[in-house]
mmCIF file of C-alpha atoms in Angstrom:
data_model
loop_
_atom_site.group_PDB
_atom_site.id
_atom_site.type_symbol
_atom_site.label_atom_id
_atom_site.label_comp_id
_atom_site.label_asym_id
_atom_site.label_seq_id
_atom_site.Cartn_x
_atom_site.Cartn_y
_atom_site.Cartn_z
ATOM 1 C CA UNK J 6 -32.826 -63.638 -19.276
ATOM 2 C CA UNK J 7 -30.026 -65.142 -17.743
ATOM 3 C CA UNK J 8 -27.145 -62.058 -17.615
ATOM 4 C CA UNK J 9 -23.606 -63.441 -17.858
ATOM 5 C CA UNK J 10 -20.898 -61.895 -15.453
ATOM 6 C CA UNK J 11 -18.160 -59.996 -17.136
ATOM 7 C CA UNK J 12 -14.623 -60.804 -16.965
ATOM 8 C CA UNK J 13 -13.737 -57.839 -14.290
ATOM 9 C CA UNK J 14 -17.011 -59.147 -12.079
ATOM 10 C CA UNK J 15 -15.352 -62.739 -12.193
ATOM 11 C CA UNK J 16 -11.929 -61.409 -11.612
ATOM 12 C CA UNK J 17 -13.838 -59.287 -8.369
ATOM 13 C CA UNK J 18 -15.672 -62.194 -6.884
ATOM 14 C CA UNK J 19 -13.109 -64.517 -6.911
ATOM 15 C CA UNK J 20 -13.998 -66.822 -9.938
ATOM 16 C CA UNK J 21 -11.079 -66.135 -11.654
ATOM 17 C CA UNK J 22 -8.433 -66.056 -9.097
ATOM 18 C CA UNK J 23 -8.949 -67.028 -5.880
ATOM 19 C CA UNK J 24 -10.546 -64.423 -3.922
ATOM 20 C CA UNK J 25 -7.189 -63.791 -1.339
ATOM 21 C CA UNK J 26 -5.439 -62.585 -4.780
ATOM 22 C CA UNK J 27 -8.489 -61.088 -6.322
ATOM 23 C CA UNK J 28 -8.944 -58.961 -2.823
ATOM 24 C CA UNK J 29 -4.929 -58.266 -2.968
ATOM 25 C CA UNK J 30 -4.799 -56.916 -5.833
ATOM 26 C CA UNK J 31 -8.495 -54.655 -5.509
ATOM 27 C CA UNK J 32 -6.755 -52.627 -2.130
ATOM 28 C CA UNK J 33 -3.249 -51.942 -4.172
ATOM 29 C CA UNK J 34 -5.115 -50.375 -7.153
ATOM 30 C CA UNK J 35 -6.992 -48.004 -4.423
ATOM 31 C CA UNK J 36 -3.195 -47.461 -2.499
ATOM 32 C CA UNK J 37 -2.221 -46.334 -5.420
ATOM 33 C CA UNK J 38 -5.103 -44.013 -6.063
ATOM 34 C CA UNK J 39 -4.351 -42.431 -2.960
ATOM 35 C CA UNK J 40 -0.434 -42.368 -3.078
ATOM 36 C CA UNK J 41 -0.621 -40.521 -6.228
ATOM 37 C CA UNK J 42 -3.201 -38.478 -5.070
ATOM 38 C CA UNK J 43 -0.989 -37.526 -1.752
ATOM 39 C CA UNK J 44 2.001 -36.754 -4.068
ATOM 40 C CA UNK J 45 -0.095 -34.249 -5.877
ATOM 41 C CA UNK J 46 -1.578 -33.066 -2.526
ATOM 42 C CA UNK J 47 2.295 -32.146 -1.191
ATOM 43 C CA UNK J 48 3.663 -30.689 -4.660
ATOM 44 C CA UNK J 49 0.926 -28.320 -5.207
ATOM 45 C CA UNK J 50 -0.681 -27.889 -1.963
ATOM 46 C CA UNK J 51 -3.712 -26.334 -1.483
ATOM 47 C CA UNK J 52 -4.318 -25.461 -5.036
ATOM 48 C CA UNK J 53 -5.132 -28.972 -6.038
ATOM 49 C CA UNK J 54 -8.278 -28.395 -4.139
ATOM 50 C CA UNK J 55 -9.050 -25.223 -6.405
ATOM 51 C CA UNK J 56 -11.906 -25.199 -8.536
ATOM 52 C CA UNK J 57 -11.111 -21.913 -10.257
ATOM 53 C CA UNK J 58 -10.719 -22.195 -13.978
ATOM 54 C CA UNK J 59 -7.416 -22.306 -15.145
ATOM 55 C CA UNK J 60 -5.464 -19.480 -17.795
ATOM 56 C CA UNK J 61 -6.390 -20.971 -21.411
ATOM 57 C CA UNK J 62 -2.954 -20.464 -22.764
ATOM 58 C CA UNK J 63 -4.127 -20.555 -26.728
ATOM 59 C CA UNK J 64 -6.131 -17.604 -25.736
ATOM 60 C CA UNK J 65 -4.242 -14.646 -27.192
ATOM 61 C CA UNK J 66 -4.255 -12.182 -23.985
ATOM 62 C CA UNK J 67 -2.566 -14.739 -22.185
ATOM 63 C CA UNK J 68 -0.185 -15.722 -24.862
ATOM 64 C CA UNK J 69 0.797 -12.150 -25.232
ATOM 65 C CA UNK J 70 1.680 -12.474 -20.990
ATOM 66 C CA UNK J 71 3.483 -15.489 -20.972
ATOM 67 C CA UNK J 72 5.537 -13.707 -24.409
ATOM 68 C CA UNK J 73 5.730 -10.892 -22.678
ATOM 69 C CA UNK J 74 7.645 -12.351 -19.010
ATOM 70 C CA UNK J 75 9.928 -13.866 -21.639
ATOM 71 C CA UNK J 76 10.920 -11.155 -23.142
ATOM 72 C CA UNK J 77 11.765 -9.419 -19.808
ATOM 73 C CA UNK J 78 13.506 -12.817 -19.224
ATOM 74 C CA UNK J 79 14.396 -12.896 -14.972
ATOM 75 C CA UNK J 80 14.196 -10.026 -12.732
ATOM 76 C CA UNK J 81 16.941 -9.282 -11.250
ATOM 77 C CA UNK J 82 17.287 -7.025 -7.819
ATOM 78 C CA UNK J 83 16.161 -7.245 -4.254
ATOM 79 C CA UNK J 84 12.928 -7.826 -5.686
ATOM 80 C CA UNK J 85 12.869 -11.287 -7.613
ATOM 81 C CA UNK J 86 12.477 -14.747 -6.410
ATOM 82 C CA UNK J 87 15.860 -15.452 -5.038
ATOM 83 C CA UNK J 88 16.200 -13.004 -2.331
ATOM 84 C CA UNK J 89 12.711 -13.938 -1.048
ATOM 85 C CA UNK J 90 14.592 -16.259 1.394
ATOM 86 C CA UNK J 91 15.591 -13.715 4.380
ATOM 87 C CA UNK J 92 19.109 -14.972 4.391
ATOM 88 C CA UNK J 93 19.901 -14.340 0.666
ATOM 89 C CA UNK J 94 18.316 -10.161 1.150
ATOM 90 C CA UNK J 95 20.366 -9.852 3.990
ATOM 91 C CA UNK J 96 23.446 -11.056 2.672
ATOM 92 C CA UNK J 97 22.453 -8.821 -0.266
ATOM 93 C CA UNK J 98 25.003 -5.129 0.303
ATOM 94 C CA UNK J 99 21.897 -3.305 -1.374
ATOM 95 C CA UNK J 100 18.947 -5.698 0.571
ATOM 96 C CA UNK J 101 17.105 -5.417 3.586
ATOM 97 C CA UNK J 102 14.806 -8.044 4.718
ATOM 98 C CA UNK J 103 10.854 -5.287 6.045
ATOM 99 C CA UNK J 104 7.785 -6.022 6.700
ATOM 100 C CA UNK J 105 8.141 -9.801 5.175
ATOM 101 C CA UNK J 106 9.458 -8.510 1.864
ATOM 102 C CA UNK J 107 12.654 -8.092 0.524
ATOM 103 C CA UNK J 108 13.739 -3.772 -0.401
ATOM 104 C CA UNK J 109 16.669 -1.899 -2.083
ATOM 105 C CA UNK J 110 17.979 -0.143 1.663
ATOM 106 C CA UNK J 111 17.340 3.216 2.127
ATOM 107 C CA UNK J 112 20.286 5.922 0.530
ATOM 108 C CA UNK J 113 18.701 8.102 3.140
ATOM 109 C CA UNK J 114 16.980 6.416 5.613
ATOM 110 C CA UNK J 115 14.120 8.200 8.020
ATOM 111 C CA UNK J 116 13.988 8.372 11.353
ATOM 112 C CA UNK J 117 11.631 5.310 13.317
ATOM 113 C CA UNK J 118 8.069 6.349 12.899
ATOM 114 C CA UNK J 119 6.219 8.011 16.017
ATOM 115 C CA UNK J 120 3.477 6.318 17.574
ATOM 116 C CA UNK J 121 0.723 5.196 14.594
ATOM 117 C CA UNK J 122 2.760 7.544 12.116
ATOM 118 C CA UNK J 123 2.844 4.306 10.181
ATOM 119 C CA UNK J 124 -0.183 2.587 8.416
ATOM 120 C CA UNK J 125 -1.318 -0.502 9.951
ATOM 121 C CA UNK J 126 0.100 -3.731 7.990
ATOM 122 C CA UNK J 127 -1.967 -7.159 6.719
ATOM 123 C CA UNK J 128 0.871 -9.094 5.514
ATOM 124 C CA UNK J 129 2.958 -6.497 4.480
ATOM 125 C CA UNK J 130 0.653 -4.081 2.759
ATOM 126 C CA UNK J 131 -1.201 -1.622 4.484
ATOM 127 C CA UNK J 132 -4.310 -1.839 5.376
ATOM 128 C CA UNK J 133 -7.236 0.063 4.628
ATOM 129 C CA UNK J 134 -11.514 0.239 4.491
ATOM 130 C CA UNK J 135 -13.638 1.439 2.199
ATOM 131 C CA UNK J 136 -16.978 2.709 2.374
ATOM 132 C CA UNK J 137 -19.394 2.536 -1.177
ATOM 133 C CA UNK J 138 -22.358 4.738 -0.429
ATOM 134 C CA UNK J 139 -25.217 4.208 -2.698
ATOM 135 C CA UNK J 140 -28.708 6.640 -3.075
ATOM 136 C CA UNK J 141 -31.430 3.965 -3.011
ATOM 137 C CA UNK J 142 -34.734 4.547 -4.530
ATOM 138 C CA UNK J 143 -34.101 6.819 -7.330
ATOM 139 C CA UNK J 144 -32.238 9.346 -5.030
ATOM 140 C CA UNK J 145 -28.846 11.053 -5.832
ATOM 141 C CA UNK J 146 -25.638 10.989 -4.118
ATOM 142 C CA UNK J 147 -25.164 14.599 -4.169
ATOM 143 C CA UNK J 148 -28.672 15.226 -3.038
ATOM 144 C CA UNK J 149 -28.225 17.591 0.645
ATOM 145 C CA UNK J 150 -30.163 14.882 2.725
ATOM 146 C CA UNK J 151 -28.005 12.277 1.240
ATOM 147 C CA UNK J 152 -24.612 13.954 1.972
ATOM 148 C CA UNK J 153 -25.899 15.222 5.477
ATOM 149 C CA UNK J 154 -26.224 11.559 6.597
ATOM 150 C CA UNK J 155 -23.267 10.660 5.360
ATOM 151 C CA UNK J 156 -21.474 13.373 7.601
ATOM 152 C CA UNK J 157 -23.501 12.496 10.941
ATOM 153 C CA UNK J 158 -22.222 8.955 9.720
ATOM 154 C CA UNK J 159 -18.878 9.485 8.880
ATOM 155 C CA UNK J 160 -18.818 11.399 12.256
ATOM 156 C CA UNK J 161 -19.707 9.078 14.494
ATOM 157 C CA UNK J 162 -18.057 6.212 12.604
ATOM 158 C CA UNK J 163 -14.463 8.492 13.885
ATOM 159 C CA UNK J 164 -15.530 8.275 17.507
ATOM 160 C CA UNK J 165 -15.979 5.953 19.969
ATOM 161 C CA UNK J 166 -19.229 4.790 18.012
ATOM 162 C CA UNK J 167 -20.938 4.735 21.564
ATOM 163 C CA UNK J 168 -18.896 2.871 23.474
ATOM 164 C CA UNK J 169 -16.044 1.306 22.270
ATOM 165 C CA UNK J 170 -14.134 -0.453 24.885
ATOM 166 C CA UNK J 171 -10.677 -1.523 25.782
ATOM 167 C CA UNK J 172 -9.727 -4.847 26.916
ATOM 168 C CA UNK J 173 -9.997 -3.670 31.300
ATOM 169 C CA UNK J 174 -13.061 -2.324 30.134
ATOM 170 C CA UNK J 175 -12.554 1.575 29.846
ATOM 171 C CA UNK J 176 -13.780 3.776 26.831
ATOM 172 C CA UNK J 177 -11.281 3.367 24.136
ATOM 173 C CA UNK J 178 -11.432 6.850 22.140
ATOM 174 C CA UNK J 179 -10.546 6.915 18.206
ATOM 175 C CA UNK J 180 -8.352 10.007 18.464
ATOM 176 C CA UNK J 181 -6.912 7.667 21.858
ATOM 177 C CA UNK J 182 -6.833 3.991 20.287
ATOM 178 C CA UNK J 183 -7.013 4.270 16.852
ATOM 179 C CA UNK J 184 -6.820 7.091 14.466
ATOM 180 C CA UNK J 185 -3.802 7.196 12.308
ATOM 181 C CA UNK J 186 -1.479 10.240 14.183
ATOM 182 C CA UNK J 187 0.057 13.004 11.837
ATOM 183 C CA UNK J 188 3.175 15.048 13.348
ATOM 184 C CA UNK J 189 4.342 18.280 12.240
ATOM 185 C CA UNK J 190 7.276 18.302 10.159
ATOM 186 C CA UNK J 191 10.013 19.760 13.237
ATOM 187 C CA UNK J 192 7.859 17.795 16.179
ATOM 188 C CA UNK J 193 10.236 17.024 19.007
ATOM 189 C CA UNK J 194 7.883 14.311 21.203
ATOM 190 C CA UNK J 195 4.735 12.535 20.278
ATOM 191 C CA UNK J 196 2.411 15.087 22.411
ATOM 192 C CA UNK J 197 2.498 16.979 19.065
ATOM 193 C CA UNK J 198 0.662 14.847 16.949
ATOM 194 C CA UNK J 199 -3.018 14.958 16.172
ATOM 195 C CA UNK J 200 -5.768 12.084 14.203
ATOM 196 C CA UNK J 201 -4.274 12.849 10.629
ATOM 197 C CA UNK J 202 -7.387 13.681 7.903
ATOM 198 C CA UNK J 203 -9.409 10.870 6.430
ATOM 199 C CA UNK J 204 -10.174 10.761 2.760
ATOM 200 C CA UNK J 205 -14.065 11.081 2.667
ATOM 201 C CA UNK J 206 -16.835 11.433 -0.146
ATOM 202 C CA UNK J 207 -17.010 15.276 1.474
ATOM 203 C CA UNK J 208 -13.653 16.204 1.483
ATOM 204 C CA UNK J 209 -14.468 18.341 -1.917
ATOM 205 C CA UNK J 210 -17.153 20.079 0.238
ATOM 206 C CA UNK J 211 -15.322 21.046 2.384
ATOM 207 C CA UNK J 212 -13.103 23.454 0.757
ATOM 208 C CA UNK J 213 -14.752 26.838 1.074
ATOM 209 C CA UNK J 214 -13.471 29.577 2.628
ATOM 210 C CA UNK J 215 -13.533 28.723 5.820
ATOM 211 C CA UNK J 216 -12.392 25.011 5.060
ATOM 212 C CA UNK J 217 -9.457 27.040 3.026
ATOM 213 C CA UNK J 218 -8.782 28.606 5.916
ATOM 214 C CA UNK J 219 -8.166 25.580 8.340
ATOM 215 C CA UNK J 220 -6.089 23.967 5.758
ATOM 216 C CA UNK J 221 -3.476 26.450 5.214
ATOM 217 C CA UNK J 222 -3.288 27.018 9.345
ATOM 218 C CA UNK J 223 -2.288 23.185 8.826
ATOM 219 C CA UNK J 224 0.483 23.733 6.879
ATOM 220 C CA UNK J 225 1.329 26.173 8.305
ATOM 221 C CA UNK J 226 2.818 24.587 11.958
ATOM 222 C CA UNK J 227 3.375 21.506 9.663
ATOM 223 C CA UNK J 228 1.186 19.102 8.526
ATOM 224 C CA UNK J 229 1.757 18.836 5.475
ATOM 225 C CA UNK J 230 2.903 15.336 2.989
ATOM 226 C CA UNK J 231 4.538 18.161 0.505
ATOM 227 C CA UNK J 232 6.982 19.411 2.890
ATOM 228 C CA UNK J 233 8.595 22.282 1.483
ATOM 229 C CA UNK J 234 6.565 22.247 -1.754
ATOM 230 C CA UNK J 235 3.834 23.315 0.461
ATOM 231 C CA UNK J 236 5.552 27.082 0.983
ATOM 232 C CA UNK J 237 4.971 27.785 -3.055
ATOM 233 C CA UNK J 238 1.279 27.446 -2.191
ATOM 234 C CA UNK J 239 -1.037 30.237 -2.933
ATOM 235 C CA UNK J 240 -4.672 31.533 -2.807
ATOM 236 C CA UNK J 241 -3.839 33.097 -6.048
ATOM 237 C CA UNK J 242 -4.686 31.709 -9.269
ATOM 238 C CA UNK J 243 -0.823 33.539 -10.726
ATOM 239 C CA UNK J 244 2.712 32.828 -11.060
ATOM 240 C CA UNK J 245 4.493 31.105 -8.758
ATOM 241 C CA UNK J 246 7.047 33.379 -7.258
ATOM 242 C CA UNK J 247 9.921 31.426 -7.190
ATOM 243 C CA UNK J 248 9.065 30.899 -10.848
ATOM 244 C CA UNK J 249 10.493 33.915 -13.547
ATOM 245 C CA UNK J 250 7.636 34.701 -16.732
ATOM 246 C CA UNK J 251 10.605 32.073 -18.729
ATOM 247 C CA UNK J 252 8.953 29.014 -16.641
ATOM 248 C CA UNK J 253 13.089 28.513 -14.993
ATOM 249 C CA UNK J 254 13.384 29.358 -10.987
ATOM 250 C CA UNK J 255 14.287 32.459 -10.022
ATOM 251 C CA UNK J 256 18.191 32.857 -8.081
ATOM 252 C CA UNK J 257 17.887 32.212 -4.211
ATOM 253 C CA UNK J 258 18.883 35.644 -4.025
ATOM 254 C CA UNK J 259 15.165 36.456 -5.447
ATOM 255 C CA UNK J 260 13.176 34.296 -3.771
ATOM 256 C CA UNK J 261 10.543 35.897 -1.417
ATOM 257 C CA UNK J 262 11.623 35.891 2.185
ATOM 258 C CA UNK J 263 8.715 34.691 3.260
ATOM 259 C CA UNK J 264 8.997 31.307 1.120
ATOM 260 C CA UNK J 265 12.710 30.542 2.220
ATOM 261 C CA UNK J 266 11.449 30.980 5.932
ATOM 262 C CA UNK J 267 8.776 28.806 5.197
ATOM 263 C CA UNK J 268 11.131 26.546 3.698
ATOM 264 C CA UNK J 269 13.655 26.187 6.610
ATOM 265 C CA UNK J 270 11.072 25.899 9.278
ATOM 266 C CA UNK J 271 10.152 22.238 7.424
ATOM 267 C CA UNK J 272 14.357 21.333 7.474
ATOM 268 C CA UNK J 273 13.705 21.686 11.214
ATOM 269 C CA UNK J 274 16.235 24.684 11.547
ATOM 270 C CA UNK J 275 18.516 23.067 9.356
ATOM 271 C CA UNK J 276 21.166 24.656 7.251
ATOM 272 C CA UNK J 277 19.632 25.934 4.543
ATOM 273 C CA UNK J 278 20.562 24.723 0.606
ATOM 274 C CA UNK J 279 23.107 26.759 -1.588
ATOM 275 C CA UNK J 280 22.221 27.659 -4.916
ATOM 276 C CA UNK J 281 24.439 24.858 -6.249
ATOM 277 C CA UNK J 282 22.101 22.002 -4.934
ATOM 278 C CA UNK J 283 19.709 23.405 -7.436
ATOM 279 C CA UNK J 284 21.773 23.236 -10.252
ATOM 280 C CA UNK J 285 23.528 19.719 -9.485
ATOM 281 C CA UNK J 286 22.625 16.796 -7.367
ATOM 282 C CA UNK J 287 25.081 16.725 -4.208
ATOM 283 C CA UNK J 288 26.764 13.512 -2.720
ATOM 284 C CA UNK J 289 24.448 11.464 -0.393
ATOM 285 C CA UNK J 290 25.716 12.695 2.909
ATOM 286 C CA UNK J 291 24.608 16.331 1.569
ATOM 287 C CA UNK J 292 21.371 15.010 0.585
ATOM 288 C CA UNK J 293 20.416 13.193 4.090
ATOM 289 C CA UNK J 294 21.829 15.887 5.580
ATOM 290 C CA UNK J 295 19.487 18.359 3.667
ATOM 291 C CA UNK J 296 16.276 15.849 3.934
ATOM 292 C CA UNK J 297 12.275 17.579 4.840
ATOM 293 C CA UNK J 298 10.156 15.084 6.701
ATOM 294 C CA UNK J 299 8.712 13.549 3.925
ATOM 295 C CA UNK J 300 11.680 12.759 2.879
ATOM 296 C CA UNK J 301 11.996 15.274 -0.432
ATOM 297 C CA UNK J 302 15.891 16.592 -0.357
ATOM 298 C CA UNK J 303 17.529 19.066 -2.525
ATOM 299 C CA UNK J 304 18.207 16.360 -4.861
ATOM 300 C CA UNK J 305 14.442 15.990 -5.098
ATOM 301 C CA UNK J 306 13.567 19.461 -5.389
ATOM 302 C CA UNK J 307 15.977 20.118 -8.053
ATOM 303 C CA UNK J 308 14.114 17.943 -10.075
ATOM 304 C CA UNK J 309 10.655 19.418 -9.559
ATOM 305 C CA UNK J 310 11.098 23.244 -9.042
ATOM 306 C CA UNK J 311 12.103 23.483 -12.866
ATOM 307 C CA UNK J 312 8.961 21.246 -14.128
ATOM 308 C CA UNK J 313 6.697 23.443 -11.103
ATOM 309 C CA UNK J 314 7.268 26.639 -12.481
ATOM 310 C CA UNK J 315 7.162 25.209 -16.863
ATOM 311 C CA UNK J 316 3.383 23.835 -15.669
ATOM 312 C CA UNK J 317 2.664 27.256 -14.018
#
């Protein structure tokens, strides 16, 4: 049977209007959709090409999230949306723009980092690598054979890996070019630095008597992130020498000399703190003058020590 064209088909064929008119109208509609798409692309950016499913606002969890945002209100301070602009951030006397973000100014700025002392930053965040181990074929990750293999693998990983080279063709040792560096508390120059320890699955198995003595020697040389708190460490499970039996901090006159000397060495030989500094926080300049290498001030110790004694 003969099929009768629809009105739309007759229009496209130029039967109801002139062929030029139908052609121009058809292309006009096409350009209209193209312009709408371009406007959406400019406003949404690359999100318009995302295939990820948008959050369902009717979901109770999603509704709770938006309710939390509404109850919290607008965030104020160096981390709010307005301070994302570098000029706005730097114009605020309490903020500074650092590593791609607006942050609160440090009351006691730390000295400039030595070579590779700070983390490698990527897009404003510390870069890190995680290695996941799996024992296949019914094996146990704690089997001696597998632990030995992990030890061998990590030993190779943290070297020149059998031939890593610089752009000029010379060898590129791990300890000279890549490892994160650690420096003693009172390091004068960068020659005193060494490769920092790596968090490894094997670390708990290295704390035998030999490993404990090695750690103790390193802490005594100042290689510790605990700063003056490391002076209170002991191999004995007993009450800390700074604490009384009722959980209070002893007067400084009763502190053992070895702990006093250790703490002062962590302060770099600077004038030591007084008993009053443990009972009331000092001003900013006083706290900054008595900071240790890890940024721990006497105000910090004032808060930490009583809780440390109570915990024991």
